[in-house]
mmCIF file of C-alpha atoms in Angstrom:
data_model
loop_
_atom_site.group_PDB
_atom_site.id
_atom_site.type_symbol
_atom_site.label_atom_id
_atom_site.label_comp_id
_atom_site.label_asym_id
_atom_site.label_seq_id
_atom_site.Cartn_x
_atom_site.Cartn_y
_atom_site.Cartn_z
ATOM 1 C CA UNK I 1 -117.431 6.699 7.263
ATOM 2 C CA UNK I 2 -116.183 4.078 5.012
ATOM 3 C CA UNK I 3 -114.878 1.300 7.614
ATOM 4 C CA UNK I 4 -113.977 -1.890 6.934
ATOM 5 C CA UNK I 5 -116.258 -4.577 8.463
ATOM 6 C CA UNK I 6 -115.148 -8.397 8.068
ATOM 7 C CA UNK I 7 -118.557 -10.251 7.976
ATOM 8 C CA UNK I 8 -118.693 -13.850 8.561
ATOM 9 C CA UNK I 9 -119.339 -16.271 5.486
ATOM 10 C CA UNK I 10 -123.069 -15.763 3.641
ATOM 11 C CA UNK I 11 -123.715 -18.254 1.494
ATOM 12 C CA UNK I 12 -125.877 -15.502 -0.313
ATOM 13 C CA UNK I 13 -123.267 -13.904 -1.683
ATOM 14 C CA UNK I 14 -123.124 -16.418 -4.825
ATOM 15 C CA UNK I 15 -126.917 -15.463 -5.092
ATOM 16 C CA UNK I 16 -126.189 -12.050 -4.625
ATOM 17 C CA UNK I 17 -123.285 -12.398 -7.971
ATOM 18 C CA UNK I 18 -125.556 -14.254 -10.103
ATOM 19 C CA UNK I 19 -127.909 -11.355 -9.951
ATOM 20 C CA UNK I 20 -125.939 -8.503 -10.095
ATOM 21 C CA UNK I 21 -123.918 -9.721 -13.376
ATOM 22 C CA UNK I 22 -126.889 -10.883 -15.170
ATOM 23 C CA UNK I 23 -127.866 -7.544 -14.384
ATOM 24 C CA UNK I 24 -124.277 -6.399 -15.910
ATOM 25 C CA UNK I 25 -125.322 -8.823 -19.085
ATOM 26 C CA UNK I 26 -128.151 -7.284 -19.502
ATOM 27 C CA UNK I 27 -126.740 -3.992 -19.636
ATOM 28 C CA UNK I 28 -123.068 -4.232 -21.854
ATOM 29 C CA UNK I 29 -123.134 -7.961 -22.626
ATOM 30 C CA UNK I 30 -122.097 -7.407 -26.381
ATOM 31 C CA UNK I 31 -118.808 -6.081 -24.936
ATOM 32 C CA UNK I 32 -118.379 -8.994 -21.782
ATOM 33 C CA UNK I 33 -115.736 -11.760 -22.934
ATOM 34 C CA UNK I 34 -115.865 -13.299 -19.247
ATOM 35 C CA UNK I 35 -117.604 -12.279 -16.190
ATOM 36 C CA UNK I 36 -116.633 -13.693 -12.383
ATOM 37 C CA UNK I 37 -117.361 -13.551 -8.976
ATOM 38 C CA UNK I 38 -114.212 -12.985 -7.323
ATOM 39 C CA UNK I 39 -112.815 -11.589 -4.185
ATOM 40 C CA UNK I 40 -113.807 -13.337 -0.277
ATOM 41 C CA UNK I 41 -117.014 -13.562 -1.173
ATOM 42 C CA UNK I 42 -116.463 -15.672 -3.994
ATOM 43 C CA UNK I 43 -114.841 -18.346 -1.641
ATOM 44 C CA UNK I 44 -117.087 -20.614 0.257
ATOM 45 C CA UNK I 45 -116.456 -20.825 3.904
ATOM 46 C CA UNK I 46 -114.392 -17.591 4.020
ATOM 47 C CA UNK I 47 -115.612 -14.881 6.110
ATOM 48 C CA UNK I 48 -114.709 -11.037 3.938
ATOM 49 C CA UNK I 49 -116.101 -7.516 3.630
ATOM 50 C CA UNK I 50 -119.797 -7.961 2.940
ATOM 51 C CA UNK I 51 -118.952 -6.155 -0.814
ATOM 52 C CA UNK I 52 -119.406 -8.866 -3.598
ATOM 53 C CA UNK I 53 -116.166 -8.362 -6.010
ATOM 54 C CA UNK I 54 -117.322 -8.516 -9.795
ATOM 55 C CA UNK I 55 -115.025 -8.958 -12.448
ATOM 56 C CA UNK I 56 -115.897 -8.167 -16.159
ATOM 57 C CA UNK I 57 -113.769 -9.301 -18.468
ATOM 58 C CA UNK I 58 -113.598 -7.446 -22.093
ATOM 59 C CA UNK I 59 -111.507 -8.263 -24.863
ATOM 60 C CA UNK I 60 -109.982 -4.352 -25.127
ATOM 61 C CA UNK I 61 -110.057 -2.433 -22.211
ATOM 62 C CA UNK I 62 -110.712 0.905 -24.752
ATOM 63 C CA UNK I 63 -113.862 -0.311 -24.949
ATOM 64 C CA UNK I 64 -114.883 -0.099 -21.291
ATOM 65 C CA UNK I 65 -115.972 3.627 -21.710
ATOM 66 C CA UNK I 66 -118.622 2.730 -23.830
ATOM 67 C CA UNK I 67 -119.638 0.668 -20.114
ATOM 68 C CA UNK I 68 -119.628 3.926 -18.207
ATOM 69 C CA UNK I 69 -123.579 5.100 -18.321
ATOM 70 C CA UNK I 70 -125.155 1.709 -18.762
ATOM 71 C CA UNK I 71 -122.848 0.802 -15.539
ATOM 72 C CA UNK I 72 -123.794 4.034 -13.750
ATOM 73 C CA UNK I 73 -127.628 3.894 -14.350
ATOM 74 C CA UNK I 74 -127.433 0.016 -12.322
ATOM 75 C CA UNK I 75 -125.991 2.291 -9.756
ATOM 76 C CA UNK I 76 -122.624 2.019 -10.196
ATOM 77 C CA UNK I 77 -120.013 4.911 -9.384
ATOM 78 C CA UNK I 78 -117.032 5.290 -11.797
ATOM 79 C CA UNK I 79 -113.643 5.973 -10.039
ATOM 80 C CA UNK I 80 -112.201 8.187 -13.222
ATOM 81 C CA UNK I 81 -109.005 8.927 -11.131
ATOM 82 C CA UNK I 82 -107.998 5.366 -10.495
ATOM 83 C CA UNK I 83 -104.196 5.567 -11.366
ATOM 84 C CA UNK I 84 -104.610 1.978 -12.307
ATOM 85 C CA UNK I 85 -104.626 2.348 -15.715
ATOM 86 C CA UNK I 86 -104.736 -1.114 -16.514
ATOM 87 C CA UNK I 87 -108.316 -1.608 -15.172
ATOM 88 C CA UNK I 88 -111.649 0.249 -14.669
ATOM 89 C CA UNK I 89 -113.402 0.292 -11.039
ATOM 90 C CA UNK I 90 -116.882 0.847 -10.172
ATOM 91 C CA UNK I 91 -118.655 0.993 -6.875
ATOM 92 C CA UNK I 92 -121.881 0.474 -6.080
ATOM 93 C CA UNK I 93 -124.164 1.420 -2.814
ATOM 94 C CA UNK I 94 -121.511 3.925 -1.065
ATOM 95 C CA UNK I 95 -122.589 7.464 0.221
ATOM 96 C CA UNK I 96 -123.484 9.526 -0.410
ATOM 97 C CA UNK I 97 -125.229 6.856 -3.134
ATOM 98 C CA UNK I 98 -126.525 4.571 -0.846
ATOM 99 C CA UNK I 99 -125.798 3.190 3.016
ATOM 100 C CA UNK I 100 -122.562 1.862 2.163
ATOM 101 C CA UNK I 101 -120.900 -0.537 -0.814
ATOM 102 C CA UNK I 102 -122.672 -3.628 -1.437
ATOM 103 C CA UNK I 103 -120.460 -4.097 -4.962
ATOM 104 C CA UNK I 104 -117.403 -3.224 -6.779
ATOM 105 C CA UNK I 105 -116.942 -4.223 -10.385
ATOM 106 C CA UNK I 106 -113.159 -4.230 -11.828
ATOM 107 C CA UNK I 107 -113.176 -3.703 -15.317
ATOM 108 C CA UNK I 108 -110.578 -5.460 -17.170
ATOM 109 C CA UNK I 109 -109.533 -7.216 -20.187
ATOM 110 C CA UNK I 110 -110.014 -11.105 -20.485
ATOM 111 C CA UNK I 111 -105.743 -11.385 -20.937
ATOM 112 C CA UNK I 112 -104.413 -9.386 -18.174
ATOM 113 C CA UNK I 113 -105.449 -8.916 -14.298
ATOM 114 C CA UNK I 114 -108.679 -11.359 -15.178
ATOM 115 C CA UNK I 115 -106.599 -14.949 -15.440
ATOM 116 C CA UNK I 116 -104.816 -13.663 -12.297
ATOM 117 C CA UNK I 117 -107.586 -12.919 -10.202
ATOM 118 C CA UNK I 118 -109.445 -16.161 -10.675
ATOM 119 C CA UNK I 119 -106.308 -18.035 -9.847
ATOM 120 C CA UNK I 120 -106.053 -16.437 -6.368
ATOM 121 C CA UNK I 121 -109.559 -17.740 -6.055
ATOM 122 C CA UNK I 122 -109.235 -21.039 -7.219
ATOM 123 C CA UNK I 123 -106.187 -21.745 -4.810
ATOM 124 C CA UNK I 124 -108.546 -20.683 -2.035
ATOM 125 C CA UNK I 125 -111.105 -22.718 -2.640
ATOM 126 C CA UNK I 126 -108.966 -25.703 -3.160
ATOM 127 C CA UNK I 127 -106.883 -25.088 0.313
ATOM 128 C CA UNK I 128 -109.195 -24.527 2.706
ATOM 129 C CA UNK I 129 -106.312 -23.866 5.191
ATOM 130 C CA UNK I 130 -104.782 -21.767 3.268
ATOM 131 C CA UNK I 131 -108.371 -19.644 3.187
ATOM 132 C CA UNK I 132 -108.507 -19.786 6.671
ATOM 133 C CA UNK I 133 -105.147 -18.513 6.845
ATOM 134 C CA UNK I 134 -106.296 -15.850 5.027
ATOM 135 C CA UNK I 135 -108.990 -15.370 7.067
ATOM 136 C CA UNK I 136 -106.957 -15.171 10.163
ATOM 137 C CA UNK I 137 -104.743 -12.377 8.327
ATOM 138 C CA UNK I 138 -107.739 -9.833 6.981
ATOM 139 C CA UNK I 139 -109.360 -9.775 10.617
ATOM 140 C CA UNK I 140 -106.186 -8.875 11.918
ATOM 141 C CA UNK I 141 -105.989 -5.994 9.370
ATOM 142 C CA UNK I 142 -109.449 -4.903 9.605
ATOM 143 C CA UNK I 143 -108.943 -4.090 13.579
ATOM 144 C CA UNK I 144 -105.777 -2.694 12.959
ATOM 145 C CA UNK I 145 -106.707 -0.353 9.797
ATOM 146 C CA UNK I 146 -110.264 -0.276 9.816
ATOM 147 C CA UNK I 147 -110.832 3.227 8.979
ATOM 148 C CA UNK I 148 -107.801 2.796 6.044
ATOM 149 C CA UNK I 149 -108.562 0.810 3.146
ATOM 150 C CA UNK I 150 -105.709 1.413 1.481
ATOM 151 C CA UNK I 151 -103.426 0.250 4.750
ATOM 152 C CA UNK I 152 -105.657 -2.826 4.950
ATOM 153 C CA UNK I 153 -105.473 -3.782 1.673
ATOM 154 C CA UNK I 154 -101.477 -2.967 1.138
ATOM 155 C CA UNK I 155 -101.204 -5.329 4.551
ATOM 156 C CA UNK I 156 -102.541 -8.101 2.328
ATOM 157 C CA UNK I 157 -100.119 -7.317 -0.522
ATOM 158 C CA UNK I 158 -97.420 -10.033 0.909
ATOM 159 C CA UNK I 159 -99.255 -12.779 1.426
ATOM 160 C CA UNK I 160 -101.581 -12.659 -1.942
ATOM 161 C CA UNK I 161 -98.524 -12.758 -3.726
ATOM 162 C CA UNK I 162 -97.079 -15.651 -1.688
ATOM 163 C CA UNK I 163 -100.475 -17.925 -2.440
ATOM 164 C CA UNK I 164 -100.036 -16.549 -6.311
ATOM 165 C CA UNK I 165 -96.785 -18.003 -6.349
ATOM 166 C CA UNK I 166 -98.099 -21.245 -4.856
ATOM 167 C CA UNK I 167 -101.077 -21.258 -7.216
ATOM 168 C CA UNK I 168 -98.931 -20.620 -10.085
ATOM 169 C CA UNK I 169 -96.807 -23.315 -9.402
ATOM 170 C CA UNK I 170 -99.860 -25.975 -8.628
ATOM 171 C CA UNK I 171 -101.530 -25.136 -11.435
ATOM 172 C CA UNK I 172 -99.098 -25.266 -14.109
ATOM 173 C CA UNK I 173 -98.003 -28.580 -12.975
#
């Protein structure tokens, strides 16, 4: 059972990213342009799904499958079906693997979904109300959906691109 658990906010979890992508670093860094902590858990004060969200920028996303193995031997589980073809994901710690995730790394390149991503978690950390808005909205979603990820997460769809638009607009001013 993969259910989704909102966990309140552990300041860890910036320890917990610093590790894990030096770790990355270590692994593929000739290939890394970028590499963030992203997600809840990148978002101080913000209570999210106890899974720190990694996000490794390359310059060409062709070569991410040279990132496979080195990826998959830190423990690291390669969705090859994602229909996402604009990104690579990996997850790390879920069964049969381990208890259950502790990491997911999205695999993208530096001029795409990266610049994005890091926007939606710059606005958050700026607004605090607007995180605890946020907050407010993903508990709601994790009791209603909690054994459907993809319901939970599609629930968020509205309102992430509602902040995006905000962000967008804040920080191209």
């Amino acid at each position: 059972m993969d259910e989704i658990e909102i966990a309140d906010y552990n300041p860890n979890w910036a320890n917990m990213f610093e590790l894990e992508a030096e770790c990355i670093r270590a692994s593929v860094g000739n290939l890394i342009a970028d590499i963030q902590h992203i997600g809840s858990t990148a978002v101080p004060r913000l209570a999210a799904k106890p899974v720190i969200d990694i996000m490794v920028g390359l310059r060409d996303l062709s070569d991410g499958k040279s990132i496979i193995k080195p990826l998959e031997k830190l423990g690291y589980v390669y969705w090859a079906e994602n229909p996402d073809e604009t990104k690579m994901f990996f997850v790390k710690g879920m069964p049969p693997y381990g208890e259950k995730r502790t990491h997911h790394a999205h695999v993208v390149e530096i001029d795409g979904e990266f610049w994005q991503r890091r926007l939606f978690r710059d606005y958050l950390r700026i607004h605090s109300e607007e995180a605890k808005r946020y907050e407010k909205l993903k508990r709601d979603l994790a009791v209603r959906f909690r054994d459907d990820r993809e319901a939970y997460t599609e629930g968020k769809s509205d309102y992430v691109a509602e902040v995006m638009e905000k962000a967008r607009r804040e920080f191209s001013a």
